[in-house]
Every structure is written in structure tokens, then in C-alpha cells.
PDB file of C-alpha atoms in Angstrom:
ATOM      1  CA  SER I   2      -0.907   0.161   6.050  1.00 98.00           C
ATOM      2  CA  ASP I   3      -0.374  -3.596   7.003  1.00 98.00           C
ATOM      3  CA  THR I   4      -1.993  -3.112  10.411  1.00 98.00           C
ATOM      4  CA  HIS I   5      -2.358  -7.113   9.980  1.00 98.00           C
ATOM      5  CA  PHE I   6      -5.646  -6.962  12.753  1.00 98.00           C
ATOM      6  CA  GLY I   7      -5.765 -10.586  13.844  1.00 98.00           C
ATOM      7  CA  HIS I   8      -2.222 -11.999  12.707  1.00 98.00           C
ATOM      8  CA  LYS I   9      -0.359 -13.595  15.588  1.00 97.00           C
ATOM      9  CA  LYS I  10       2.600 -14.395  13.936  1.00 98.00           C
ATOM     10  CA  VAL I  11       3.136 -10.624  12.619  1.00 98.00           C
ATOM     11  CA  ILE I  12       4.080  -9.918  16.163  1.00 98.00           C
ATOM     12  CA  GLY I  13       7.159 -12.193  16.278  1.00 97.00           C
ATOM     13  CA  TYR I  14       7.928 -11.292  12.526  1.00 97.00           C
ATOM     14  CA  CYS I  15       8.018  -7.624  13.139  1.00 98.00           C
ATOM     15  CA  ASN I  16       9.205  -7.398  16.633  1.00 97.00           C
ATOM     16  CA  ARG I  17       5.937  -5.587  17.547  1.00 98.00           C
ATOM     17  CA  PRO I  18       5.518  -4.415  21.043  1.00 97.00           C
ATOM     18  CA  PHE I  19       2.551  -6.619  21.703  1.00 98.00           C
ATOM     19  CA  LYS I  20       2.238  -9.708  24.004  1.00 97.00           C
ATOM     20  CA  THR I  21      -1.021 -11.000  22.443  1.00 98.00           C
ATOM     21  CA  VAL I  22      -2.923 -10.856  19.189  1.00 98.00           C
ATOM     22  CA  GLN I  23      -6.013  -8.836  21.502  1.00 98.00           C
ATOM     23  CA  GLU I  24      -3.562  -6.513  22.863  1.00 98.00           C
ATOM     24  CA  MET I  25      -2.180  -5.502  19.484  1.00 98.00           C
ATOM     25  CA  ASN I  26      -5.563  -5.034  17.855  1.00 98.00           C
ATOM     26  CA  ASP I  27      -6.747  -3.066  20.821  1.00 98.00           C
ATOM     27  CA  GLY I  28      -3.335  -0.776  21.003  1.00 98.00           C
ATOM     28  CA  MET I  29      -3.540  -0.142  17.331  1.00 98.00           C
ATOM     29  CA  VAL I  30      -7.410   1.098  17.480  1.00 98.00           C
ATOM     30  CA  GLU I  31      -6.491   3.124  20.584  1.00 98.00           C
ATOM     31  CA  ILE I  32      -3.617   4.845  18.429  1.00 98.00           C
ATOM     32  CA  TRP I  33      -5.690   5.295  15.547  1.00 98.00           C
ATOM     33  CA  ASN I  34      -8.610   6.729  17.685  1.00 98.00           C
ATOM     34  CA  ASN I  35      -6.591   9.117  19.459  1.00 97.00           C
ATOM     35  CA  ARG I  36      -5.100  10.975  16.356  1.00 96.00           C
ATOM     36  CA  ILE I  37      -8.226  10.409  13.782  1.00 98.00           C
ATOM     37  CA  THR I  38     -11.819  11.999  14.167  1.00 97.00           C
ATOM     38  CA  ASP I  39     -14.441  11.149  12.176  1.00 97.00           C
ATOM     39  CA  ALA I  40     -14.174  14.243   9.955  1.00 97.00           C
ATOM     40  CA  ASP I  41     -10.829  12.732   8.618  1.00 98.00           C
ATOM     41  CA  ARG I  42     -10.511  11.107   5.277  1.00 98.00           C
ATOM     42  CA  VAL I  43      -8.266   8.071   5.888  1.00 98.00           C
ATOM     43  CA  PHE I  44      -6.402   5.966   3.330  1.00 98.00           C
ATOM     44  CA  VAL I  45      -5.504   2.655   4.289  1.00 98.00           C
ATOM     45  CA  VAL I  46      -2.674   1.135   2.254  1.00 98.00           C
ATOM     46  CA  GLY I  47      -3.619  -2.703   2.324  1.00 98.00           C
ATOM     47  CA  ASP I  48      -3.059  -5.460   4.417  1.00 98.00           C
ATOM     48  CA  VAL I  49      -5.687  -4.710   7.068  1.00 98.00           C
ATOM     49  CA  PHE I  50      -6.414  -8.101   8.834  1.00 98.00           C
ATOM     50  CA  LEU I  51      -5.631 -11.804   8.662  1.00 98.00           C
ATOM     51  CA  MET I  52      -8.460 -13.224  10.624  1.00 98.00           C
ATOM     52  CA  ASP I  53     -12.321 -14.064   9.658  1.00 98.00           C
ATOM     53  CA  PRO I  54     -14.294 -10.985   8.115  1.00 98.00           C
ATOM     54  CA  LYS I  55     -16.974 -11.108  10.678  1.00 98.00           C
ATOM     55  CA  ASP I  56     -14.338 -11.057  13.332  1.00 98.00           C
ATOM     56  CA  ALA I  57     -12.751  -8.198  11.760  1.00 98.00           C
ATOM     57  CA  THR I  58     -15.984  -5.977  11.017  1.00 98.00           C
ATOM     58  CA  PRO I  59     -16.342  -4.944  14.581  1.00 98.00           C
ATOM     59  CA  ILE I  60     -12.784  -3.787  14.405  1.00 98.00           C
ATOM     60  CA  ILE I  61     -12.755  -1.905  11.483  1.00 98.00           C
ATOM     61  CA  LYS I  62     -16.125  -0.155  11.875  1.00 98.00           C
ATOM     62  CA  SER I  63     -14.789   0.922  15.397  1.00 98.00           C
ATOM     63  CA  LEU I  64     -12.009   3.145  13.733  1.00 98.00           C
ATOM     64  CA  ASN I  65     -12.840   6.798  13.187  1.00 98.00           C
ATOM     65  CA  GLY I  66     -13.051   8.590   9.560  1.00 98.00           C
ATOM     66  CA  TYR I  67     -14.017   8.368   6.256  1.00 98.00           C
ATOM     67  CA  LYS I  68     -12.019   5.124   5.235  1.00 98.00           C
ATOM     68  CA  ILE I  69     -10.594   4.467   1.806  1.00 98.00           C
ATOM     69  CA  LEU I  70      -9.024   1.105   1.255  1.00 98.00           C
ATOM     70  CA  VAL I  71      -6.198   0.783  -1.300  1.00 98.00           C
ATOM     71  CA  ALA I  72      -6.157  -3.157  -1.320  1.00 98.00           C
ATOM     72  CA  GLY I  73      -3.346  -4.967  -0.497  1.00 97.00           C
ATOM     73  CA  ASN I  74      -2.353  -8.843  -1.031  1.00 95.00           C
ATOM     74  CA  HIS I  75      -3.592  -9.935   2.104  1.00 97.00           C
ATOM     75  CA  ASP I  76      -7.328  -8.067   1.451  1.00 98.00           C
ATOM     76  CA  ARG I  77     -10.164  -9.563   0.273  1.00 98.00           C
ATOM     77  CA  SER I  78     -12.968  -8.675  -2.311  1.00 98.00           C
ATOM     78  CA  GLU I  79     -14.237  -5.558  -2.765  1.00 98.00           C
ATOM     79  CA  LYS I  80     -17.578  -6.746  -1.593  1.00 98.00           C
ATOM     80  CA  THR I  81     -16.424  -8.065   1.623  1.00 98.00           C
ATOM     81  CA  MET I  82     -14.084  -5.278   2.638  1.00 98.00           C
ATOM     82  CA  LEU I  83     -17.187  -2.558   2.239  1.00 98.00           C
ATOM     83  CA  ALA I  84     -19.056  -4.959   4.168  1.00 98.00           C
ATOM     84  CA  CYS I  85     -16.324  -4.968   7.059  1.00 98.00           C
ATOM     85  CA  GLY I  86     -16.870  -1.168   7.405  1.00 98.00           C
ATOM     86  CA  PHE I  87     -14.611   0.654   4.553  1.00 98.00           C
ATOM     87  CA  ASP I  88     -16.400   3.524   2.662  1.00 98.00           C
ATOM     88  CA  GLU I  89     -14.334   3.048  -0.724  1.00 98.00           C
ATOM     89  CA  TYR I  90     -12.331   0.241  -2.252  1.00 98.00           C
ATOM     90  CA  HIS I  91      -9.587   0.979  -4.867  1.00 98.00           C
ATOM     91  CA  LYS I  92      -6.570  -1.081  -6.235  1.00 97.00           C
ATOM     92  CA  GLU I  93      -4.755   2.139  -6.523  1.00 97.00           C
ATOM     93  CA  TYR I  94      -5.419   5.447  -6.379  1.00 98.00           C
ATOM     94  CA  ASN I  95      -4.316   8.997  -7.676  1.00 98.00           C
ATOM     95  CA  TYR I  96      -3.601  11.814  -4.975  1.00 98.00           C
ATOM     96  CA  GLU I  97      -2.631  15.125  -5.490  1.00 96.00           C
ATOM     97  CA  LEU I  98      -0.412  16.715  -2.903  1.00 96.00           C
ATOM     98  CA  ASP I  99      -0.781  20.672  -2.569  1.00 93.00           C
ATOM     99  CA  GLY I 100       2.254  22.217  -3.972  1.00 94.00           C
ATOM    100  CA  PHE I 101       3.824  18.790  -4.655  1.00 96.00           C
ATOM    101  CA  GLY I 102       1.854  17.648  -7.780  1.00 97.00           C
ATOM    102  CA  PRO I 103       0.362  13.884  -8.677  1.00 98.00           C
ATOM    103  CA  GLY I 104       1.032  10.945  -6.653  1.00 98.00           C
ATOM    104  CA  LEU I 105       0.249   7.583  -6.358  1.00 98.00           C
ATOM    105  CA  ILE I 106      -1.006   5.343  -3.609  1.00 98.00           C
ATOM    106  CA  LYS I 107      -0.670   1.901  -3.920  1.00 98.00           C
ATOM    107  CA  HIS I 108      -0.006  -1.203  -1.994  1.00 98.00           C
ATOM    108  CA  TYR I 109       3.217  -2.434  -3.559  1.00 97.00           C
ATOM    109  CA  PRO I 110       6.170  -0.224  -3.907  1.00 98.00           C
ATOM    110  CA  LEU I 111       7.118   0.303  -7.579  1.00 97.00           C
ATOM    111  CA  PRO I 112      10.700   1.090  -9.313  1.00 95.00           C
ATOM    112  CA  ASP I 113      11.403   4.921  -9.401  1.00 95.00           C
ATOM    113  CA  THR I 114      11.574   4.608 -13.210  1.00 93.00           C
ATOM    114  CA  VAL I 115       7.652   3.281 -13.605  1.00 94.00           C
ATOM    115  CA  ILE I 116       6.672   5.879 -11.175  1.00 95.00           C
ATOM    116  CA  ALA I 117       8.083   8.950 -12.958  1.00 93.00           C
ATOM    117  CA  ASP I 118       7.143   7.146 -16.421  1.00 93.00           C
ATOM    118  CA  ARG I 119       3.602   7.101 -15.363  1.00 95.00           C
ATOM    119  CA  GLY I 120       3.855  11.006 -14.609  1.00 96.00           C
ATOM    120  CA  TYR I 121       3.981  10.755 -10.963  1.00 97.00           C
ATOM    121  CA  ASN I 122       6.266  12.993  -9.033  1.00 96.00           C
ATOM    122  CA  PHE I 123       5.934  10.503  -5.508  1.00 97.00           C
ATOM    123  CA  MET I 124       4.511   7.176  -4.366  1.00 98.00           C
ATOM    124  CA  VAL I 125       2.998   6.317  -1.238  1.00 98.00           C
ATOM    125  CA  HIS I 126       3.083   2.491  -0.403  1.00 98.00           C
ATOM    126  CA  GLY I 127       2.736  -0.391   2.023  1.00 98.00           C
ATOM    127  CA  HIS I 128       3.943  -4.088   1.999  1.00 98.00           C
ATOM    128  CA  ILE I 129       7.042  -3.560   3.454  1.00 98.00           C
ATOM    129  CA  HIS I 130       7.372  -3.816   6.952  1.00 98.00           C
ATOM    130  CA  ASN I 131      10.987  -2.452   7.882  1.00 96.00           C
ATOM    131  CA  PRO I 132      12.693   0.906   7.303  1.00 96.00           C
ATOM    132  CA  PRO I 133      13.580   3.171   5.547  1.00 95.00           C
ATOM    133  CA  MET I 134      10.107   5.335   5.554  1.00 97.00           C
ATOM    134  CA  ILE I 135      11.727   7.282   2.352  1.00 96.00           C
ATOM    135  CA  ARG I 136      13.361   5.395  -0.760  1.00 95.00           C
ATOM    136  CA  GLY I 137      13.793   7.160  -3.699  1.00 95.00           C
ATOM    137  CA  LEU I 138      10.223   8.660  -4.715  1.00 96.00           C
ATOM    138  CA  LYS I 139       8.460   6.334  -2.454  1.00 97.00           C
ATOM    139  CA  ILE I 140       7.044   7.028   1.216  1.00 98.00           C
ATOM    140  CA  ASN I 141       6.430   3.937   3.257  1.00 98.00           C
ATOM    141  CA  VAL I 142       3.323   4.218   5.294  1.00 98.00           C
ATOM    142  CA  ALA I 143       3.572   0.654   6.981  1.00 98.00           C
ATOM    143  CA  VAL I 144       2.689   0.700  10.616  1.00 98.00           C
ATOM    144  CA  ASP I 145       5.909  -0.984  11.652  1.00 98.00           C
ATOM    145  CA  VAL I 146       7.978   1.876   9.965  1.00 97.00           C
ATOM    146  CA  ASN I 147       5.812   4.495  11.745  1.00 96.00           C
ATOM    147  CA  ASN I 148       5.323   3.637  15.281  1.00 96.00           C
ATOM    148  CA  PHE I 149       1.829   2.446  14.443  1.00 97.00           C
ATOM    149  CA  LYS I 150       0.889   6.311  14.014  1.00 96.00           C
ATOM    150  CA  PRO I 151      -1.248   7.528  10.934  1.00 96.00           C
ATOM    151  CA  VAL I 152       0.482   9.520   8.692  1.00 97.00           C
ATOM    152  CA  SER I 153      -0.676  12.945   7.926  1.00 96.00           C
ATOM    153  CA  LYS I 154      -1.273  14.978   4.949  1.00 96.00           C
ATOM    154  CA  LEU I 155       1.060  17.870   6.981  1.00 96.00           C
ATOM    155  CA  ASN I 156       3.391  14.631   7.347  1.00 96.00           C
ATOM    156  CA  LEU I 157       3.678  14.244   3.746  1.00 96.00           C
ATOM    157  CA  MET I 158       4.167  17.554   2.676  1.00 96.00           C
ATOM    158  CA  GLU I 159       7.139  17.844   5.197  1.00 96.00           C
ATOM    159  CA  LEU I 160       8.710  14.445   3.891  1.00 96.00           C
ATOM    160  CA  MET I 161       8.358  15.478   0.189  1.00 96.00           C
ATOM    161  CA  PRO I 162      11.838  17.332   0.230  1.00 95.00           C
ATOM    162  CA  LEU I 163      13.662  14.729   1.370  1.00 96.00           C
ATOM    163  CA  LEU I 164      12.596  12.799  -1.904  1.00 96.00           C
ATOM    164  CA  THR I 165      15.436  11.691  -4.124  1.00 92.00           C
ATOM    165  CA  ASN I 166      15.653  11.291  -7.963  1.00 78.00           C
ATOM    166  CA  THR I 167      15.582   7.864  -9.496  1.00 69.00           C
ATOM    167  CA  PRO I 168      19.082   6.127  -9.093  1.00 66.00           C
ATOM    168  CA  SER I 169      20.919   6.035 -12.451  1.00 70.00           C
ATOM    169  CA  GLU I 170      21.703   2.418 -11.842  1.00 84.00           C
ATOM    170  CA  GLU I 171      17.899   1.504 -11.978  1.00 91.00           C
ATOM    171  CA  ILE I 172      16.429  -0.252 -15.108  1.00 92.00           C
ATOM    172  CA  PHE I 173      12.998  -1.127 -16.223  1.00 91.00           C
ATOM    173  CA  ASN I 174      12.281  -2.333 -19.835  1.00 92.00           C
ATOM    174  CA  VAL I 175       9.124  -4.914 -20.080  1.00 91.00           C
ATOM    175  CA  LYS I 176       7.658  -5.746 -23.547  1.00 90.00           C
ATOM    176  CA  ILE I 177       5.102  -8.285 -24.381  1.00 89.00           C
ATOM    177  CA  LEU I 178       5.827  -9.599 -27.788  1.00 87.00           C
ATOM    178  CA  GLU I 179       3.470 -12.231 -29.232  1.00 85.00           C
ATOM    179  CA  GLY I 180       2.555 -13.746 -25.996  1.00 80.00           C
ATOM    180  CA  ARG I 181       5.838 -13.640 -24.598  1.00 89.00           C
ATOM    181  CA  VAL I 182       7.850 -11.396 -21.721  1.00 91.00           C
ATOM    182  CA  GLU I 183      10.722  -9.522 -22.826  1.00 93.00           C
ATOM    183  CA  ALA I 184      12.377  -8.094 -19.950  1.00 92.00           C
ATOM    184  CA  ASN I 185      15.431  -6.009 -18.709  1.00 95.00           C
ATOM    185  CA  ILE I 186      15.256  -5.350 -14.851  1.00 94.00           C
ATOM    186  CA  LEU I 187      17.709  -3.910 -12.599  1.00 94.00           C
ATOM    187  CA  VAL I 188      15.476  -2.656  -9.656  1.00 93.00           C
ATOM    188  CA  ASP I 189      15.825  -2.905  -5.421  1.00 93.00           C
ATOM    189  CA  SER I 190      14.736  -6.327  -4.076  1.00 94.00           C
ATOM    190  CA  SER I 191      11.859  -4.365  -2.299  1.00 95.00           C
ATOM    191  CA  ASP I 192      10.501  -3.276  -5.363  1.00 96.00           C
ATOM    192  CA  PHE I 193       9.900  -6.851  -6.944  1.00 94.00           C
ATOM    193  CA  SER I 194       6.015  -7.448  -6.001  1.00 95.00           C
ATOM    194  CA  GLY I 195       5.653  -4.098  -7.574  1.00 96.00           C
ATOM    195  CA  VAL I 196       7.653  -4.949 -10.585  1.00 95.00           C
ATOM    196  CA  ALA I 197       5.479  -8.520 -11.097  1.00 94.00           C
ATOM    197  CA  ASP I 198       2.462  -6.408 -10.305  1.00 92.00           C
ATOM    198  CA  VAL I 199       3.018  -4.126 -13.514  1.00 92.00           C
ATOM    199  CA  ILE I 200       3.928  -7.353 -15.771  1.00 92.00           C
ATOM    200  CA  TYR I 201       0.831  -9.011 -14.926  1.00 91.00           C
ATOM    201  CA  ARG I 202      -1.390  -6.073 -15.561  1.00 88.00           C
ATOM    202  CA  GLU I 203       0.508  -5.677 -18.986  1.00 88.00           C
ATOM    203  CA  LEU I 204       0.155  -9.302 -19.563  1.00 90.00           C
ATOM    204  CA  LYS I 205      -4.113  -8.939 -18.773  1.00 89.00           C
ATOM    205  CA  GLN I 206      -4.310  -6.006 -20.815  1.00 87.00           C
ATOM    206  CA  TYR I 207      -2.361  -7.909 -24.035  1.00 88.00           C
ATOM    207  CA  TYR I 208      -4.478 -10.727 -23.787  1.00 87.00           C
ATOM    208  CA  ARG I 209      -7.505  -8.510 -23.861  1.00 87.00           C
ATOM    209  CA  ASP I 210      -5.981  -6.442 -26.572  1.00 87.00           C
ATOM    210  CA  ASN I 211      -5.607  -9.601 -28.741  1.00 85.00           C
ATOM    211  CA  LYS I 212      -8.794 -11.383 -27.431  1.00 73.00           C
ATOM    212  CA  LYS I 213      -6.859 -14.327 -26.558  1.00 55.00           C
TER     213      LYS I 213
END
């Protein structure tokens, strides 16, 4: 996740080992294609590029594999991203890992209590550009955390035993009552975007149910 093709400022923000945007773009494409073939299925967990989609299209189409986008906050519409070269577009994706049960793939990390309450044993996410790679029930696949290398299914299976249970101090209680949000939340600040996403989705559902 979080390749940020075409994004000059991310080089400085994340201390990436590239001097120019072109060097970064070319370098990440080379790393990708050295490890992925067109026989592989690849999940890209959001924030693919920050540039004109017309300029991004040849980059995306040059990447090997069947490419499934799980969209992030910087990604464009489904129509645009499919036109750029993705084979599928999702907001989130249910993923079953052999021997480890159901997991969730989503750009924003969620609190462990939310992951468990939704029936998932683990979560694969991006959005956070710095370590750790493993935090609670979550695995961060952002390129800045993984030396720009894709994380394989085998890698995930090796990491699963390192996941830990929900910390006892984590709290996530949210209710929508008559159009008002009642919340009691104590989570890691890295999960804040995921928290906001959950509340926003619940509000949308509330207004759909109440036709307001």
C-alpha cells in the first residue's frame, strides 16, 4: 500500500531513498515486477498515486499481476482507477487466510476491538507510513514499512503467530441516538482515521434507515 506514485513530497516526509519522483516511480515498479508475475493476484491497499490519472495509467499498467485495489483516501473514483489499470476496485475486502480464518483488508487501520467484534481474526492495512509492521491484530503493508517489497501470502502466514490479543485498555463504544453520536473511545492514535470511518459509515446507515 501507499506507493504514492508521482508524489514528490512523500520522499521527504517518509525519508524514501530516492532523489527524484522519476527515480522513485521507476524503482518501485522494478521492485514490484522483480517479485510479481502476471500469474499472481495482488492486493493494493490504497493511496496508489498523487498525480494526473493520465500520467499514472502507464505506470499502473506496467505493473505485473491481477491487481485488486482496496481504495485509500487519496485514490480516485472506481471508474477512474479501473481505467488506470486495476482489475477490481473495493472499499474493503474480506480475505480468508489458510489456517488462520477470516481477515479484513482495508486502507485505514481499525481498533482491535472493532476487528474482533466484526468477526475477523486479523486485519491487513496501509495508511500508516511508519513502523511497527505488526500492532495488535493488524499487519501494516505500507511500502515504507516493508522496504517497498510486496508482502506475500507466505509472509502473512509467517507473521500471524506474532499477532496479539486486543489490549485490555482499548475502548470503542459508539451509538447513534436520534441523530446524535454518543461515543466512549480509547484507542491508539494511529487508528483514529479508522475510527472516523466507522462512525461515518454508521451515520450513513442511520440516515438511510430513518430516511432523513
